[in-house]
Amino acid sequence: MVGAMEPNSEASPSGSSHRHGPGAASDRVVLVGGDCPLGIALLDAWEAAGIAATVIGRVLDGAPTTLADHPVIHVGRHGAVAAALAGADELVILAASGVRDVDGSGIGLVDEGLVAAVLRSAAERPPAHVTVVSSALGYDRRRRSVPSARSTEVDPFGLPLALRHLPAALAGRVRAERSATSWGDRHRVPVAALRPVLCASLSARGWYDRSGWRVRRVRPSPWPTVQYVHVRDVVAAVETVREGRRRGTYNVAPDDLLDGPTIAELADRHVGIGAPSWVLVAIDQIRWSTWWSPTPPSLVQVVSSDLAVDASGLKALGWSASHSSAEAFLVAHAPAWWPSLSARRRQDLVLGGSATILVAIVGGVGWAVTSRWRRRVRRPTPASPQR
């Protein structure tokens, strides 16, 4: 679905290896479902590099037919879709639906029907290379996140979790990756699957961060270790595998890890009380049912697990993160409102609040005394008995 999303300031990836020169303008890229912050950043990066890009998506009645000044072809126009795919140098699959975002990329609930339709059309004249953006959150994290036991690049997270145990958004990302890789094997097209960790951008925050388990009063015990990657670095990763026409699965993550106390300090929050996962699930079930929390209970297990991967395979191709996990975290998280105030402003608020509380207490005591006095005055005096 195409919305009225505008380009943002994070579109030009720093440190990415774009091809410039006469050959760059000959590249032609097709983006599938790019209506998300990551898609906008990719389109603007390709425009800056002189690369022609076309978007294939779902154009609803009344919706704009362009995305960041790039034409959008409705997936139902089979002839136009086949023409756009014919002879393309690159097919990048995001399949964003714009809803139910989990990891901050904005992809959300994957439009699997869109992916299937595009791959069918691409079978006639396949592109030279395919890149599919999956998610590191959709795979099993059974190992601790110490450097000596990080997940390997050959099998980044072990076997995929049973899809019925995953939130629908993550399950769709896993299925889209499988569909693209199996399609590439059948048609002998190299497919690169990127699995970024938590994405950070100015315009999108996923359920993972909005859940509150990261920095608020109640937290998982033990507090998990995580990594954040800036959306610019994800764009650079797409360009790295696109230019080299790489095949395989690649984690996308910086080197540093963030533990619980560090995240709380970066977010200007106090370290909360630790609780086991089943307690968090019960609490979030109540909050979810009463609209107190945007996080479905099925995501609590994801939030409670370590999220640390090894991106050495992608680094071997020349990619490097321009932002650390801490820097990416700060990009996506505004500081708490109280520490961001000046000392004078905090003093004024404290004094004003104290005066308000004092007036409320005095008023309450006065009302109670006056009410009791009125009741005693209105009480009739019993008549003395006659002899």
PDB file of C-alpha atoms in Angstrom, residues 85-351:
ATOM      1  CA  LEU A  85      11.140  -6.542 -14.047  1.00  0.00           C
ATOM      2  CA  ALA A  86      12.442  -7.494 -17.479  1.00  0.00           C
ATOM      3  CA  GLY A  87      16.179  -6.965 -17.593  1.00  0.00           C
ATOM      4  CA  ALA A  88      16.366  -5.346 -14.159  1.00  0.00           C
ATOM      5  CA  ASP A  89      19.770  -5.397 -12.506  1.00  0.00           C
ATOM      6  CA  GLU A  90      18.374  -5.733  -8.994  1.00  0.00           C
ATOM      7  CA  LEU A  91      15.161  -6.721  -7.247  1.00  0.00           C
ATOM      8  CA  VAL A  92      14.952  -5.557  -3.622  1.00  0.00           C
ATOM      9  CA  ILE A  93      12.133  -7.077  -1.583  1.00  0.00           C
ATOM     10  CA  LEU A  94      10.776  -5.241   1.455  1.00  0.00           C
ATOM     11  CA  ALA A  95       7.036  -5.872   0.992  1.00  0.00           C
ATOM     12  CA  ALA A  96       6.133  -3.320   3.652  1.00  0.00           C
ATOM     13  CA  SER A  97       2.508  -3.010   4.655  1.00  0.00           C
ATOM     14  CA  GLY A  98       2.998  -0.057   6.988  1.00  0.00           C
ATOM     15  CA  VAL A  99       1.335  -1.745   9.969  1.00  0.00           C
ATOM     16  CA  ARG A 100       2.375  -3.930  12.898  1.00  0.00           C
ATOM     17  CA  ASP A 101       6.030  -2.922  12.845  1.00  0.00           C
ATOM     18  CA  VAL A 102       8.250  -4.906  15.200  1.00  0.00           C
ATOM     19  CA  ASP A 103      11.896  -4.016  14.745  1.00  0.00           C
ATOM     20  CA  GLY A 104      11.865  -0.339  13.739  1.00  0.00           C
ATOM     21  CA  SER A 105      12.364  -0.896  10.000  1.00  0.00           C
ATOM     22  CA  GLY A 106       8.746   0.045   9.283  1.00  0.00           C
ATOM     23  CA  ILE A 107       8.244  -3.084   7.165  1.00  0.00           C
ATOM     24  CA  GLY A 108       5.748  -4.496   9.620  1.00  0.00           C
ATOM     25  CA  LEU A 109       3.350  -7.191   8.463  1.00  0.00           C
ATOM     26  CA  VAL A 110       4.838  -8.441   5.196  1.00  0.00           C
ATOM     27  CA  ASP A 111       2.592  -8.399   2.130  1.00  0.00           C
ATOM     28  CA  GLU A 112       3.273 -12.001   1.161  1.00  0.00           C
ATOM     29  CA  GLY A 113       0.780 -11.872  -1.702  1.00  0.00           C
ATOM     30  CA  LEU A 114       2.737  -8.989  -3.209  1.00  0.00           C
ATOM     31  CA  VAL A 115       5.982 -10.967  -2.934  1.00  0.00           C
ATOM     32  CA  ALA A 116       4.442 -14.051  -4.565  1.00  0.00           C
ATOM     33  CA  ALA A 117       2.951 -12.030  -7.445  1.00  0.00           C
ATOM     34  CA  VAL A 118       6.224 -10.236  -8.171  1.00  0.00           C
ATOM     35  CA  LEU A 119       8.265 -13.426  -8.088  1.00  0.00           C
ATOM     36  CA  ARG A 120       5.845 -15.087 -10.504  1.00  0.00           C
ATOM     37  CA  SER A 121       6.173 -12.177 -12.915  1.00  0.00           C
ATOM     38  CA  ALA A 122       9.958 -12.160 -12.538  1.00  0.00           C
ATOM     39  CA  ALA A 123      10.218 -15.821 -13.510  1.00  0.00           C
ATOM     40  CA  GLU A 124       9.850 -15.013 -17.235  1.00  0.00           C
ATOM     41  CA  ARG A 125      12.876 -12.713 -17.391  1.00  0.00           C
ATOM     42  CA  PRO A 126      14.606 -12.911 -14.007  1.00  0.00           C
ATOM     43  CA  PRO A 127      16.643  -9.975 -12.689  1.00  0.00           C
ATOM     44  CA  ALA A 128      20.387 -10.327 -12.292  1.00  0.00           C
ATOM     45  CA  HIS A 129      20.226 -10.310  -8.486  1.00  0.00           C
ATOM     46  CA  VAL A 130      17.683 -10.320  -5.658  1.00  0.00           C
ATOM     47  CA  THR A 131      18.000  -8.872  -2.160  1.00  0.00           C
ATOM     48  CA  VAL A 132      15.403  -9.634   0.503  1.00  0.00           C
ATOM     49  CA  VAL A 133      15.382  -7.838   3.853  1.00  0.00           C
ATOM     50  CA  SER A 134      14.416 -10.217   6.630  1.00  0.00           C
ATOM     51  CA  SER A 135      14.862  -9.703  10.380  1.00  0.00           C
ATOM     52  CA  ALA A 136      17.185 -11.132  13.005  1.00  0.00           C
ATOM     53  CA  LEU A 137      14.282 -11.209  15.462  1.00  0.00           C
ATOM     54  CA  GLY A 138      12.620 -14.046  13.573  1.00  0.00           C
ATOM     55  CA  TYR A 139      15.201 -16.674  14.407  1.00  0.00           C
ATOM     56  CA  ASP A 140      16.120 -18.708  17.436  1.00  0.00           C
ATOM     57  CA  ARG A 141      18.577 -17.175  19.884  1.00  0.00           C
ATOM     58  CA  ARG A 142      19.643 -20.112  22.004  1.00  0.00           C
ATOM     59  CA  ARG A 143      23.167 -18.986  22.814  1.00  0.00           C
ATOM     60  CA  ARG A 144      24.413 -16.367  25.210  1.00  0.00           C
ATOM     61  CA  SER A 145      25.640 -13.132  23.676  1.00  0.00           C
ATOM     62  CA  VAL A 146      29.218 -13.240  24.969  1.00  0.00           C
ATOM     63  CA  PRO A 147      31.765 -12.630  22.197  1.00  0.00           C
ATOM     64  CA  SER A 148      33.102 -16.214  22.273  1.00  0.00           C
ATOM     65  CA  ALA A 149      29.633 -17.721  21.739  1.00  0.00           C
ATOM     66  CA  ARG A 150      27.982 -15.415  19.245  1.00  0.00           C
ATOM     67  CA  SER A 151      25.908 -16.857  16.458  1.00  0.00           C
ATOM     68  CA  THR A 152      27.894 -17.803  13.395  1.00  0.00           C
ATOM     69  CA  GLU A 153      27.279 -16.325   9.968  1.00  0.00           C
ATOM     70  CA  VAL A 154      26.656 -19.711   8.353  1.00  0.00           C
ATOM     71  CA  ASP A 155      23.663 -20.295  10.625  1.00  0.00           C
ATOM     72  CA  PRO A 156      23.006 -16.870  12.171  1.00  0.00           C
ATOM     73  CA  PHE A 157      20.499 -17.914  14.836  1.00  0.00           C
ATOM     74  CA  GLY A 158      20.143 -21.646  14.558  1.00  0.00           C
ATOM     75  CA  LEU A 159      16.942 -23.142  13.217  1.00  0.00           C
ATOM     76  CA  PRO A 160      13.981 -20.813  12.662  1.00  0.00           C
ATOM     77  CA  LEU A 161      11.456 -20.825  15.447  1.00  0.00           C
ATOM     78  CA  ALA A 162       8.169 -22.551  14.813  1.00  0.00           C
ATOM     79  CA  LEU A 163       6.195 -19.956  12.897  1.00  0.00           C
ATOM     80  CA  ARG A 164       3.095 -20.499  15.009  1.00  0.00           C
ATOM     81  CA  HIS A 165       5.056 -19.199  18.003  1.00  0.00           C
ATOM     82  CA  LEU A 166       6.135 -16.015  16.250  1.00  0.00           C
ATOM     83  CA  PRO A 167       4.158 -12.814  15.946  1.00  0.00           C
ATOM     84  CA  ALA A 168       2.632 -12.545  12.510  1.00  0.00           C
ATOM     85  CA  ALA A 169       4.988  -9.756  11.443  1.00  0.00           C
ATOM     86  CA  LEU A 170       8.117 -11.790  12.164  1.00  0.00           C
ATOM     87  CA  ALA A 171       6.672 -14.974  10.675  1.00  0.00           C
ATOM     88  CA  GLY A 172       5.968 -13.092   7.457  1.00  0.00           C
ATOM     89  CA  ARG A 173       9.563 -11.885   7.277  1.00  0.00           C
ATOM     90  CA  VAL A 174      10.817 -15.455   7.650  1.00  0.00           C
ATOM     91  CA  ARG A 175       8.438 -16.764   4.972  1.00  0.00           C
ATOM     92  CA  ALA A 176       9.365 -13.936   2.573  1.00  0.00           C
ATOM     93  CA  GLU A 177      13.033 -14.811   2.970  1.00  0.00           C
ATOM     94  CA  ARG A 178      12.340 -18.488   2.325  1.00  0.00           C
ATOM     95  CA  SER A 179      10.219 -17.690  -0.738  1.00  0.00           C
ATOM     96  CA  ALA A 180      12.905 -15.473  -2.261  1.00  0.00           C
ATOM     97  CA  THR A 181      15.772 -17.889  -1.634  1.00  0.00           C
ATOM     98  CA  SER A 182      13.876 -20.902  -2.952  1.00  0.00           C
ATOM     99  CA  TRP A 183      12.825 -18.895  -6.026  1.00  0.00           C
ATOM    100  CA  GLY A 184      16.457 -17.958  -6.628  1.00  0.00           C
ATOM    101  CA  ASP A 185      17.545 -21.597  -6.407  1.00  0.00           C
ATOM    102  CA  ARG A 186      14.929 -22.625  -8.964  1.00  0.00           C
ATOM    103  CA  HIS A 187      15.796 -19.879 -11.430  1.00  0.00           C
ATOM    104  CA  ARG A 188      19.554 -19.771 -10.775  1.00  0.00           C
ATOM    105  CA  VAL A 189      19.503 -16.190  -9.574  1.00  0.00           C
ATOM    106  CA  PRO A 190      21.788 -15.163  -6.691  1.00  0.00           C
ATOM    107  CA  VAL A 191      19.728 -14.080  -3.673  1.00  0.00           C
ATOM    108  CA  ALA A 192      21.123 -12.234  -0.656  1.00  0.00           C
ATOM    109  CA  ALA A 193      19.061 -12.289   2.548  1.00  0.00           C
ATOM    110  CA  LEU A 194      19.843  -9.517   5.018  1.00  0.00           C
ATOM    111  CA  ARG A 195      18.872  -9.988   8.664  1.00  0.00           C
ATOM    112  CA  PRO A 196      19.283  -6.682  10.488  1.00  0.00           C
ATOM    113  CA  VAL A 197      18.906  -6.404  14.235  1.00  0.00           C
ATOM    114  CA  LEU A 198      16.777  -3.639  15.737  1.00  0.00           C
ATOM    115  CA  CYS A 199      16.644  -0.751  13.256  1.00  0.00           C
ATOM    116  CA  ALA A 200      16.877   2.830  14.439  1.00  0.00           C
ATOM    117  CA  SER A 201      15.560   5.854  12.558  1.00  0.00           C
ATOM    118  CA  LEU A 202      14.002   9.191  13.385  1.00  0.00           C
ATOM    119  CA  SER A 203      10.625   8.304  11.911  1.00  0.00           C
ATOM    120  CA  ALA A 204       9.861   4.776  13.113  1.00  0.00           C
ATOM    121  CA  ARG A 205       9.906   2.827  16.354  1.00  0.00           C
ATOM    122  CA  GLY A 206       8.813  -0.775  16.487  1.00  0.00           C
ATOM    123  CA  TRP A 207       6.857  -2.667  19.078  1.00  0.00           C
ATOM    124  CA  TYR A 208      10.099  -3.897  20.558  1.00  0.00           C
ATOM    125  CA  ASP A 209      10.978  -0.440  21.832  1.00  0.00           C
ATOM    126  CA  ARG A 210       7.468   0.801  22.488  1.00  0.00           C
ATOM    127  CA  SER A 211       6.772  -2.176  24.715  1.00  0.00           C
ATOM    128  CA  GLY A 212       8.379  -0.524  27.737  1.00  0.00           C
ATOM    129  CA  TRP A 213      10.187  -3.646  28.907  1.00  0.00           C
ATOM    130  CA  ARG A 214      13.453  -2.134  27.826  1.00  0.00           C
ATOM    131  CA  VAL A 215      13.656   0.919  30.063  1.00  0.00           C
ATOM    132  CA  ARG A 216      10.658   1.116  32.378  1.00  0.00           C
ATOM    133  CA  ARG A 217       9.774  -0.104  35.836  1.00  0.00           C
ATOM    134  CA  VAL A 218       9.386  -3.796  35.016  1.00  0.00           C
ATOM    135  CA  ARG A 219      12.067  -5.526  32.980  1.00  0.00           C
ATOM    136  CA  PRO A 220      13.072  -9.069  32.062  1.00  0.00           C
ATOM    137  CA  SER A 221      15.337 -10.874  34.494  1.00  0.00           C
ATOM    138  CA  PRO A 222      18.084 -11.361  33.492  1.00  0.00           C
ATOM    139  CA  TRP A 223      18.076  -8.230  31.376  1.00  0.00           C
ATOM    140  CA  PRO A 224      18.841  -9.206  27.741  1.00  0.00           C
ATOM    141  CA  THR A 225      21.703  -7.889  25.646  1.00  0.00           C
ATOM    142  CA  VAL A 226      20.769  -6.279  22.321  1.00  0.00           C
ATOM    143  CA  GLN A 227      22.173  -4.508  19.288  1.00  0.00           C
ATOM    144  CA  TYR A 228      20.781  -1.597  17.283  1.00  0.00           C
ATOM    145  CA  VAL A 229      21.656  -0.755  13.677  1.00  0.00           C
ATOM    146  CA  HIS A 230      21.026   2.601  12.040  1.00  0.00           C
ATOM    147  CA  VAL A 231      18.822   2.617   8.953  1.00  0.00           C
ATOM    148  CA  ARG A 232      21.673   4.211   6.989  1.00  0.00           C
ATOM    149  CA  ASP A 233      23.823   1.185   7.710  1.00  0.00           C
ATOM    150  CA  VAL A 234      21.049  -1.128   6.492  1.00  0.00           C
ATOM    151  CA  VAL A 235      20.952   0.866   3.256  1.00  0.00           C
ATOM    152  CA  ALA A 236      24.727   0.478   2.974  1.00  0.00           C
ATOM    153  CA  ALA A 237      24.333  -3.287   3.515  1.00  0.00           C
ATOM    154  CA  VAL A 238      21.798  -3.493   0.674  1.00  0.00           C
ATOM    155  CA  GLU A 239      24.201  -1.637  -1.591  1.00  0.00           C
ATOM    156  CA  THR A 240      27.094  -3.901  -0.611  1.00  0.00           C
ATOM    157  CA  VAL A 241      25.335  -7.122  -1.601  1.00  0.00           C
ATOM    158  CA  ARG A 242      23.710  -5.486  -4.625  1.00  0.00           C
ATOM    159  CA  GLU A 243      26.931  -4.225  -6.145  1.00  0.00           C
ATOM    160  CA  GLY A 244      28.731  -7.522  -5.616  1.00  0.00           C
ATOM    161  CA  ARG A 245      25.649  -9.604  -6.520  1.00  0.00           C
ATOM    162  CA  ARG A 246      26.274 -11.719  -3.460  1.00  0.00           C
ATOM    163  CA  ARG A 247      24.481 -14.893  -2.508  1.00  0.00           C
ATOM    164  CA  GLY A 248      23.728 -16.099   1.017  1.00  0.00           C
ATOM    165  CA  THR A 249      22.487 -14.902   4.379  1.00  0.00           C
ATOM    166  CA  TYR A 250      24.074 -11.936   6.157  1.00  0.00           C
ATOM    167  CA  ASN A 251      23.494 -10.482   9.574  1.00  0.00           C
ATOM    168  CA  VAL A 252      23.473  -6.681   9.758  1.00  0.00           C
ATOM    169  CA  ALA A 253      24.694  -5.367  13.112  1.00  0.00           C
ATOM    170  CA  PRO A 254      27.435  -3.171  14.600  1.00  0.00           C
ATOM    171  CA  ASP A 255      30.158  -4.545  16.842  1.00  0.00           C
ATOM    172  CA  ASP A 256      29.119  -3.212  20.235  1.00  0.00           C
ATOM    173  CA  LEU A 257      26.481  -4.695  22.534  1.00  0.00           C
ATOM    174  CA  LEU A 258      24.084  -2.884  24.858  1.00  0.00           C
ATOM    175  CA  ASP A 259      23.214  -4.375  28.219  1.00  0.00           C
ATOM    176  CA  GLY A 260      20.262  -3.383  30.354  1.00  0.00           C
ATOM    177  CA  PRO A 261      21.908  -0.771  32.613  1.00  0.00           C
ATOM    178  CA  THR A 262      23.512   0.907  29.590  1.00  0.00           C
ATOM    179  CA  ILE A 263      20.166   1.151  27.797  1.00  0.00           C
ATOM    180  CA  ALA A 264      18.516   2.583  30.912  1.00  0.00           C
ATOM    181  CA  GLU A 265      21.280   5.176  31.206  1.00  0.00           C
ATOM    182  CA  LEU A 266      21.028   6.143  27.525  1.00  0.00           C
ATOM    183  CA  ALA A 267      17.251   6.487  27.842  1.00  0.00           C
ATOM    184  CA  ASP A 268      17.493   8.473  31.107  1.00  0.00           C
ATOM    185  CA  ARG A 269      15.431   5.866  32.914  1.00  0.00           C
ATOM    186  CA  HIS A 270      15.880   4.193  36.254  1.00  0.00           C
ATOM    187  CA  VAL A 271      16.659   0.488  36.214  1.00  0.00           C
ATOM    188  CA  GLY A 272      13.388  -1.323  36.800  1.00  0.00           C
ATOM    189  CA  ILE A 273      12.473  -4.348  38.847  1.00  0.00           C
ATOM    190  CA  GLY A 274      13.437  -7.675  37.293  1.00  0.00           C
ATOM    191  CA  ALA A 275      10.688 -10.218  36.654  1.00  0.00           C
ATOM    192  CA  PRO A 276      10.598 -13.650  34.955  1.00  0.00           C
ATOM    193  CA  SER A 277       9.074 -14.014  31.520  1.00  0.00           C
ATOM    194  CA  TRP A 278       5.814 -15.577  32.700  1.00  0.00           C
ATOM    195  CA  VAL A 279       5.186 -12.580  34.967  1.00  0.00           C
ATOM    196  CA  LEU A 280       5.844 -10.198  32.073  1.00  0.00           C
ATOM    197  CA  VAL A 281       3.492 -12.169  29.840  1.00  0.00           C
ATOM    198  CA  ALA A 282       0.722 -11.982  32.463  1.00  0.00           C
ATOM    199  CA  ILE A 283       1.240  -8.262  33.001  1.00  0.00           C
ATOM    200  CA  ASP A 284       1.348  -7.506  29.302  1.00  0.00           C
ATOM    201  CA  GLN A 285      -1.760  -9.581  28.695  1.00  0.00           C
ATOM    202  CA  ILE A 286      -3.608  -7.247  31.060  1.00  0.00           C
ATOM    203  CA  ARG A 287      -2.055  -4.142  29.530  1.00  0.00           C
ATOM    204  CA  TRP A 288      -2.782  -5.376  26.000  1.00  0.00           C
ATOM    205  CA  SER A 289      -6.393  -6.207  26.824  1.00  0.00           C
ATOM    206  CA  THR A 290      -6.975  -2.793  28.409  1.00  0.00           C
ATOM    207  CA  TRP A 291      -5.134  -0.808  25.695  1.00  0.00           C
ATOM    208  CA  TRP A 292      -2.371   0.257  28.068  1.00  0.00           C
ATOM    209  CA  SER A 293       0.382  -1.238  25.916  1.00  0.00           C
ATOM    210  CA  PRO A 294       0.891  -1.521  22.140  1.00  0.00           C
ATOM    211  CA  THR A 295       2.862  -4.754  22.586  1.00  0.00           C
ATOM    212  CA  PRO A 296       1.028  -8.044  22.044  1.00  0.00           C
ATOM    213  CA  PRO A 297       1.912 -10.651  24.686  1.00  0.00           C
ATOM    214  CA  SER A 298       3.419 -12.915  22.027  1.00  0.00           C
ATOM    215  CA  LEU A 299       6.275 -10.428  21.642  1.00  0.00           C
ATOM    216  CA  VAL A 300       7.295 -10.512  25.295  1.00  0.00           C
ATOM    217  CA  GLN A 301       9.348 -13.650  24.736  1.00  0.00           C
ATOM    218  CA  VAL A 302      11.177 -11.884  21.916  1.00  0.00           C
ATOM    219  CA  VAL A 303      11.837  -8.850  24.083  1.00  0.00           C
ATOM    220  CA  SER A 304      13.086 -11.060  26.911  1.00  0.00           C
ATOM    221  CA  SER A 305      15.723 -12.805  24.777  1.00  0.00           C
ATOM    222  CA  ASP A 306      19.245 -11.782  23.892  1.00  0.00           C
ATOM    223  CA  LEU A 307      19.610 -10.227  20.453  1.00  0.00           C
ATOM    224  CA  ALA A 308      23.283 -10.231  19.501  1.00  0.00           C
ATOM    225  CA  VAL A 309      24.631 -11.523  16.197  1.00  0.00           C
ATOM    226  CA  ASP A 310      27.891 -11.720  14.324  1.00  0.00           C
ATOM    227  CA  ALA A 311      28.056  -9.680  11.113  1.00  0.00           C
ATOM    228  CA  SER A 312      31.546 -10.828  10.102  1.00  0.00           C
ATOM    229  CA  GLY A 313      30.250 -12.257   6.812  1.00  0.00           C
ATOM    230  CA  LEU A 314      28.957  -8.870   5.689  1.00  0.00           C
ATOM    231  CA  LYS A 315      32.081  -7.112   6.944  1.00  0.00           C
ATOM    232  CA  ALA A 316      34.204  -9.439   4.838  1.00  0.00           C
ATOM    233  CA  LEU A 317      32.461  -7.930   1.804  1.00  0.00           C
ATOM    234  CA  GLY A 318      33.604  -4.433   2.789  1.00  0.00           C
ATOM    235  CA  TRP A 319      30.596  -3.276   4.811  1.00  0.00           C
ATOM    236  CA  SER A 320      31.073  -1.491   8.109  1.00  0.00           C
ATOM    237  CA  ALA A 321      28.616   0.188  10.440  1.00  0.00           C
ATOM    238  CA  SER A 322      28.910   3.968  10.581  1.00  0.00           C
ATOM    239  CA  HIS A 323      26.915   4.067  13.847  1.00  0.00           C
ATOM    240  CA  SER A 324      27.444   2.049  16.998  1.00  0.00           C
ATOM    241  CA  SER A 325      24.550   0.418  18.807  1.00  0.00           C
ATOM    242  CA  ALA A 326      24.576   3.218  21.373  1.00  0.00           C
ATOM    243  CA  GLU A 327      24.490   5.922  18.688  1.00  0.00           C
ATOM    244  CA  ALA A 328      21.694   4.169  16.818  1.00  0.00           C
ATOM    245  CA  PHE A 329      19.714   3.783  20.046  1.00  0.00           C
ATOM    246  CA  LEU A 330      19.982   7.506  20.762  1.00  0.00           C
ATOM    247  CA  VAL A 331      18.749   8.328  17.242  1.00  0.00           C
ATOM    248  CA  ALA A 332      15.489   6.461  17.803  1.00  0.00           C
ATOM    249  CA  HIS A 333      14.855   7.337  21.442  1.00  0.00           C
ATOM    250  CA  ALA A 334      14.041  10.775  22.743  1.00  0.00           C
ATOM    251  CA  PRO A 335      15.311  11.344  26.294  1.00  0.00           C
ATOM    252  CA  ALA A 336      12.898  11.216  29.187  1.00  0.00           C
ATOM    253  CA  TRP A 337      11.086  14.516  29.625  1.00  0.00           C
ATOM    254  CA  TRP A 338      12.185  15.188  33.237  1.00  0.00           C
ATOM    255  CA  PRO A 339      16.000  14.970  32.768  1.00  0.00           C
ATOM    256  CA  SER A 340      15.726  17.037  29.585  1.00  0.00           C
ATOM    257  CA  LEU A 341      14.365  20.023  31.543  1.00  0.00           C
ATOM    258  CA  SER A 342      16.658  22.694  32.904  1.00  0.00           C
ATOM    259  CA  ALA A 343      17.375  22.852  36.624  1.00  0.00           C
ATOM    260  CA  ARG A 344      15.356  26.080  36.956  1.00  0.00           C
ATOM    261  CA  ARG A 345      12.380  24.543  35.170  1.00  0.00           C
ATOM    262  CA  ARG A 346      12.492  21.421  37.350  1.00  0.00           C
ATOM    263  CA  GLN A 347      12.658  23.643  40.459  1.00  0.00           C
ATOM    264  CA  ASP A 348       9.642  25.634  39.300  1.00  0.00           C
ATOM    265  CA  LEU A 349       7.682  22.470  38.648  1.00  0.00           C
ATOM    266  CA  VAL A 350       8.605  21.006  42.041  1.00  0.00           C
ATOM    267  CA  LEU A 351       7.645  24.194  43.879  1.00  0.00           C
TER     268      LEU A 351
END
